[in-house]
XYZ file of C-alpha atoms in Angstrom:
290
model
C 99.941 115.179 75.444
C 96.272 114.054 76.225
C 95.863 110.434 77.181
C 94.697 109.005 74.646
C 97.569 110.595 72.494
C 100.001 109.417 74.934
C 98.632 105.965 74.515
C 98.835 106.152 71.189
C 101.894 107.602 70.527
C 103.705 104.707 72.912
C 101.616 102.103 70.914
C 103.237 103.164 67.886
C 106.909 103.540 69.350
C 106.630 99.778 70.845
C 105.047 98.511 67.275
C 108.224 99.942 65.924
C 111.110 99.524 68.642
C 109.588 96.776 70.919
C 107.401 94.642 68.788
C 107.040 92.052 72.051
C 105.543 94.381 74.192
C 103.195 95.948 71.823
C 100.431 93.872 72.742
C 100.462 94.574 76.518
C 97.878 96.753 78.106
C 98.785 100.717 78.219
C 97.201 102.618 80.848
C 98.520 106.171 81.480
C 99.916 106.944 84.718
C 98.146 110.298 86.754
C 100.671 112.909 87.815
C 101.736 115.800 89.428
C 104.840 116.389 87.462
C 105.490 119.006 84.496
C 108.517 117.150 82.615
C 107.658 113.691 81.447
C 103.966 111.910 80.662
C 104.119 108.414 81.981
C 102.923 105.356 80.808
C 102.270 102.504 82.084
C 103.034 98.991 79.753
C 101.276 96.030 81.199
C 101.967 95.127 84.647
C 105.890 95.256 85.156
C 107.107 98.228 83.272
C 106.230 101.915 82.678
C 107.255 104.437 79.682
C 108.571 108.058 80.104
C 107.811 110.219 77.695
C 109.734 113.781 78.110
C 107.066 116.359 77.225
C 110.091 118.876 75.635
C 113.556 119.735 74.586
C 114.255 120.422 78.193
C 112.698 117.568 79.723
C 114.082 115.536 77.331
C 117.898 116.857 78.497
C 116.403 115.756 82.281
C 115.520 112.135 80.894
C 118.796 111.644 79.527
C 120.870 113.075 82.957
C 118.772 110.582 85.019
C 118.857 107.892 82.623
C 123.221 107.596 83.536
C 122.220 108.259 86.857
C 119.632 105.033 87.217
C 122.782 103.534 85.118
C 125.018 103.936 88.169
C 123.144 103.866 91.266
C 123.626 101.132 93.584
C 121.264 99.138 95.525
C 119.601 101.662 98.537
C 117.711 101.223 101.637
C 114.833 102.830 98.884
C 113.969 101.349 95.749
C 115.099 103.396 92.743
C 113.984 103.160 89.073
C 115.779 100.414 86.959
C 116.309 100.982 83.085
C 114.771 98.272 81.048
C 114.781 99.372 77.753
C 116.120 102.514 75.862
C 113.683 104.559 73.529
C 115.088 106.205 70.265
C 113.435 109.718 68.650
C 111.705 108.708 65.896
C 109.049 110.141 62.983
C 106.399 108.962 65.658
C 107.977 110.831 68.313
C 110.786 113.596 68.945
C 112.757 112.556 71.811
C 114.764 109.457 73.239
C 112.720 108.134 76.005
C 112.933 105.333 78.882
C 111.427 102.121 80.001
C 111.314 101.507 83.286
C 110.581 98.896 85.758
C 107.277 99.478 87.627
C 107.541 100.177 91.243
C 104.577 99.591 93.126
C 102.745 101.960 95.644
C 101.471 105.026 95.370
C 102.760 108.911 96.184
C 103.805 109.358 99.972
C 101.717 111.951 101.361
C 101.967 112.421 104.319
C 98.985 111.024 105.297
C 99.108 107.837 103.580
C 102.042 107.167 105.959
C 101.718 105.215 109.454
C 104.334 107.083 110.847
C 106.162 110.297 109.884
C 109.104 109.705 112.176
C 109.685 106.090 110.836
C 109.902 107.730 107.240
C 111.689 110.423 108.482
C 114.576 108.384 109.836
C 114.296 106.075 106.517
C 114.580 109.462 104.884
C 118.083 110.128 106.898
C 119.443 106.257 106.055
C 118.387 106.335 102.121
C 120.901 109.962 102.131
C 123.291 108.539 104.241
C 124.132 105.383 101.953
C 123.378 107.956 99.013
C 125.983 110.038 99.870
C 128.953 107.510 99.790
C 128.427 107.067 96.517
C 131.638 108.051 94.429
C 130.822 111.493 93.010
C 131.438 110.796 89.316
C 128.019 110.736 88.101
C 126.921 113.432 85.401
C 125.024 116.483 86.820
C 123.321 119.358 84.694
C 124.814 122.907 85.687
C 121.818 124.983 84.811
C 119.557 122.822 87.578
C 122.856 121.906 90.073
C 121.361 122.423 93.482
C 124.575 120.948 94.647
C 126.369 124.519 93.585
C 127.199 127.120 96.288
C 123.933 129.411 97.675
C 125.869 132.531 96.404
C 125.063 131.338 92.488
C 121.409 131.708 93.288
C 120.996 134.927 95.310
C 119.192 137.095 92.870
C 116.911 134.359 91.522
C 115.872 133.305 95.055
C 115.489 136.931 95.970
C 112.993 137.678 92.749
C 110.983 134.227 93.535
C 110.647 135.362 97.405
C 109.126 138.873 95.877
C 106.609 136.462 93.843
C 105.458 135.180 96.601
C 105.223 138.419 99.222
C 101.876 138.423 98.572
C 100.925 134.984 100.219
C 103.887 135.320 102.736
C 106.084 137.582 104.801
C 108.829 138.048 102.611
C 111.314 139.556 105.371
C 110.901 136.314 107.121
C 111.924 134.328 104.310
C 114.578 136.667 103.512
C 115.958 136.091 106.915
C 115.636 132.340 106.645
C 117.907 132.543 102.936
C 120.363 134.814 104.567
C 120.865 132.814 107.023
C 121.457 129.936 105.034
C 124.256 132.477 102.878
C 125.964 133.487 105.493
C 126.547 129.966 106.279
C 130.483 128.668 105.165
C 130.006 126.932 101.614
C 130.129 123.548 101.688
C 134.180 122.566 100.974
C 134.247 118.899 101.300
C 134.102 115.893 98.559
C 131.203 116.594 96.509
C 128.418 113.637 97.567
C 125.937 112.438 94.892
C 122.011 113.926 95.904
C 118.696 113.443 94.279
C 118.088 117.408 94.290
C 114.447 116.856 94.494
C 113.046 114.723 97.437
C 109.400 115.859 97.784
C 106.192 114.027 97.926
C 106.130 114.049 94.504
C 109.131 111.317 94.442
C 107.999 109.430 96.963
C 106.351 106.282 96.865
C 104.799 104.678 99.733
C 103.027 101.111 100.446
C 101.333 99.834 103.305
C 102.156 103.436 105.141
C 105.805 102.884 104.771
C 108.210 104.507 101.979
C 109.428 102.378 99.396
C 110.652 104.097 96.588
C 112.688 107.494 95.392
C 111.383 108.425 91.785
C 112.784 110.812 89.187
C 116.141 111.253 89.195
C 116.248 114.539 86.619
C 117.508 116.716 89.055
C 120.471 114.485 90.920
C 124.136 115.666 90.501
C 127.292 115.881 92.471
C 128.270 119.063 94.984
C 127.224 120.069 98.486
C 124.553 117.403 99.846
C 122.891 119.854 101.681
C 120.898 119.725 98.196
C 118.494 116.275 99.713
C 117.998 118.079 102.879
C 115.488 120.534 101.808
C 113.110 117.255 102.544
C 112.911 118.305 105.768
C 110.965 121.267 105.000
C 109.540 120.067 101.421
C 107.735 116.937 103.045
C 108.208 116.565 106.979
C 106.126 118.092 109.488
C 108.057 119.307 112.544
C 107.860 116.460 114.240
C 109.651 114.636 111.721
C 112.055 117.231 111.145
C 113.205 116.507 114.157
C 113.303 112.956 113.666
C 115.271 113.765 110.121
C 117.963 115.960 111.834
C 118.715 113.832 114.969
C 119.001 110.390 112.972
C 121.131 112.232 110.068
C 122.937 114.102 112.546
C 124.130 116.997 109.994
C 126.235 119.788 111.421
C 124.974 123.031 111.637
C 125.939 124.751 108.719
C 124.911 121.955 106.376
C 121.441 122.224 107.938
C 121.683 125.792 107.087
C 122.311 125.412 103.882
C 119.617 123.047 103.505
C 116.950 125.327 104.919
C 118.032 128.141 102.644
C 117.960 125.614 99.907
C 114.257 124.818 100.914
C 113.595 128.447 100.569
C 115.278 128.236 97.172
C 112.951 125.347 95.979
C 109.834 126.685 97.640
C 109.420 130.439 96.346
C 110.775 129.244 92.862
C 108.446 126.843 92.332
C 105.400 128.781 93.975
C 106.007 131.758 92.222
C 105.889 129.516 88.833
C 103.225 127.619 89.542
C 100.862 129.672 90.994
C 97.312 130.791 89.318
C 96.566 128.087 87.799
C 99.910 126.438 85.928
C 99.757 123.882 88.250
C 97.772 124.009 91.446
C 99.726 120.772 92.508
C 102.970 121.586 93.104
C 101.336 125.323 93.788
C 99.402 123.730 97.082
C 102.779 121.505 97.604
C 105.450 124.589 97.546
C 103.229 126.793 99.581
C 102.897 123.951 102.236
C 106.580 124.008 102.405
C 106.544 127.740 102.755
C 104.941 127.429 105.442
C 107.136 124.709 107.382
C 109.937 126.968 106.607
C 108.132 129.993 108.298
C 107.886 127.757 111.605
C 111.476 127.894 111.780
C 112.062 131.785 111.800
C 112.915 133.256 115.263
């Protein structure tokens, strides 16, 4: 949806579901992502609008997730209102609070080791949550390496042409090889990337959209180390998480997973922002070949 369609659209949805808030200020929200347009309403609260079927199946999966999380050392999204499909608009959408600050590059942070080892604490109290939250099979990044072989193999061939595809090879194989991850499954966010960070002052704050969370093998959040951290906070990450080494393994492989799948999509044009972001990773991963 364009803006001004977005803004409309919403106007029309509170007129009809939240008559107090239809007066407030609507001022749409820039972003990077491909699954929801966001809105914000007035000061405290902002709308997501699932741009699809698919998305739509995302909203709904986070929306019992944000139902069940607990308190974190990050701020996480809290529901306040629940948005019903209507003639005005095709799917059930969310109101959430507003969380101030902006996306955490990198640079907009004081210190990459400080946000690294907030990184390791926001996982750690993540995963002792009880694992009895919903997840989506077709996007479970929690599920064994082995289920995604030939799809990580294809996106690492769509992207031989902006890296060396042996070395990523080698990277995923490694991560394969690796023994599966046999413990209780641990609740993960699935997609920690800059993207779903918010920062304030130079210091992390938040952890935004929750689409992709589910239950399984937690090496799923540690592909942060590779999506967002430098090397210098990588090490930061691993020493304050203290993972074994086959989790971080697994997490690495995962990173080449996330990377080449969403490069290869995203690429020429679809979206140059999580093009420039997944080839970034790429090449983080690529400083940690042999």
């Amino acid at each position: 949806m364009a803006a001004a369609s977005e803004t409309e659209t919403l106007r029309a949805l509170l007129r009809a579901q939240f008559p107090d808030l239809a007066g407030l200020p609507l001022t749409p929200v820039p972003s990077g992502g491909t699954d929801n347009a966001m809105v914000r309403v007035g000061m405290d609260l902002v709308a997501r609008l699932p741009k699809d079927a698919r998305a739509a199946a995302l909203l709904k999966k986070e929306a019992h997730w944000l139902d069940g999380l607990p308190d974190l050392p990050l701020a996480v999204p809290r529901i306040r209102g629940r948005g019903q499909a209507s003639g005005a608009f095709p799917h059930n959408w969310l109101l959430l609070g507003w969380l101030p600050g902006a996306p955490a590059t990198l640079g907009s942070l004081g210190d990459q080791v400080t946000a690294a080892r907030m990184l390791a604490d926001f996982l750690r109290a993540l995963w002792q949550m009880p694992p009895t939250l919903p997840t989506s099979p077709e996007n479970n990044r929690g599920a064994p390496l082995a289920s995604r072989d030939a799809m990580t193999r294809k996106a690492i061939a769509g992207v031989a042409d902006l890296f060396e595809a042996d070395r990523l090879l080698a990277l995923w194989q490694v991560g394969l090889d690796a023994p599966p991850w046999d413990g209780t499954p641990r609740a993960f966010h699935g997609d920690l990337q800059a993207g779903n960070l918010l920062a304030e002052s130079g210091r992390l704050t938040a952890v935004i959209d929750w689409g992709l969370a589910g239950c399984g093998d937690p090496a799923a959040d540690l592909t942060v180390a590779w999506m967002y951290l430098q090397a210098e906070g990588r090490t930061a990450f691993r020493a304050a998480l203290a993972p074994d080494d086959t989790l971080w393994r697994r997490g690495r492989a995962l990173s080449v997973y996330a990377a080449t799948i969403a490069l290869s999509y995203y690429r020429n044009g679809r979206n140059p922002a999580v093009a420039d972001r997944t080839a970034w990773a790429c090449e983080q991963l690529l400083q940690d070949v042999p």
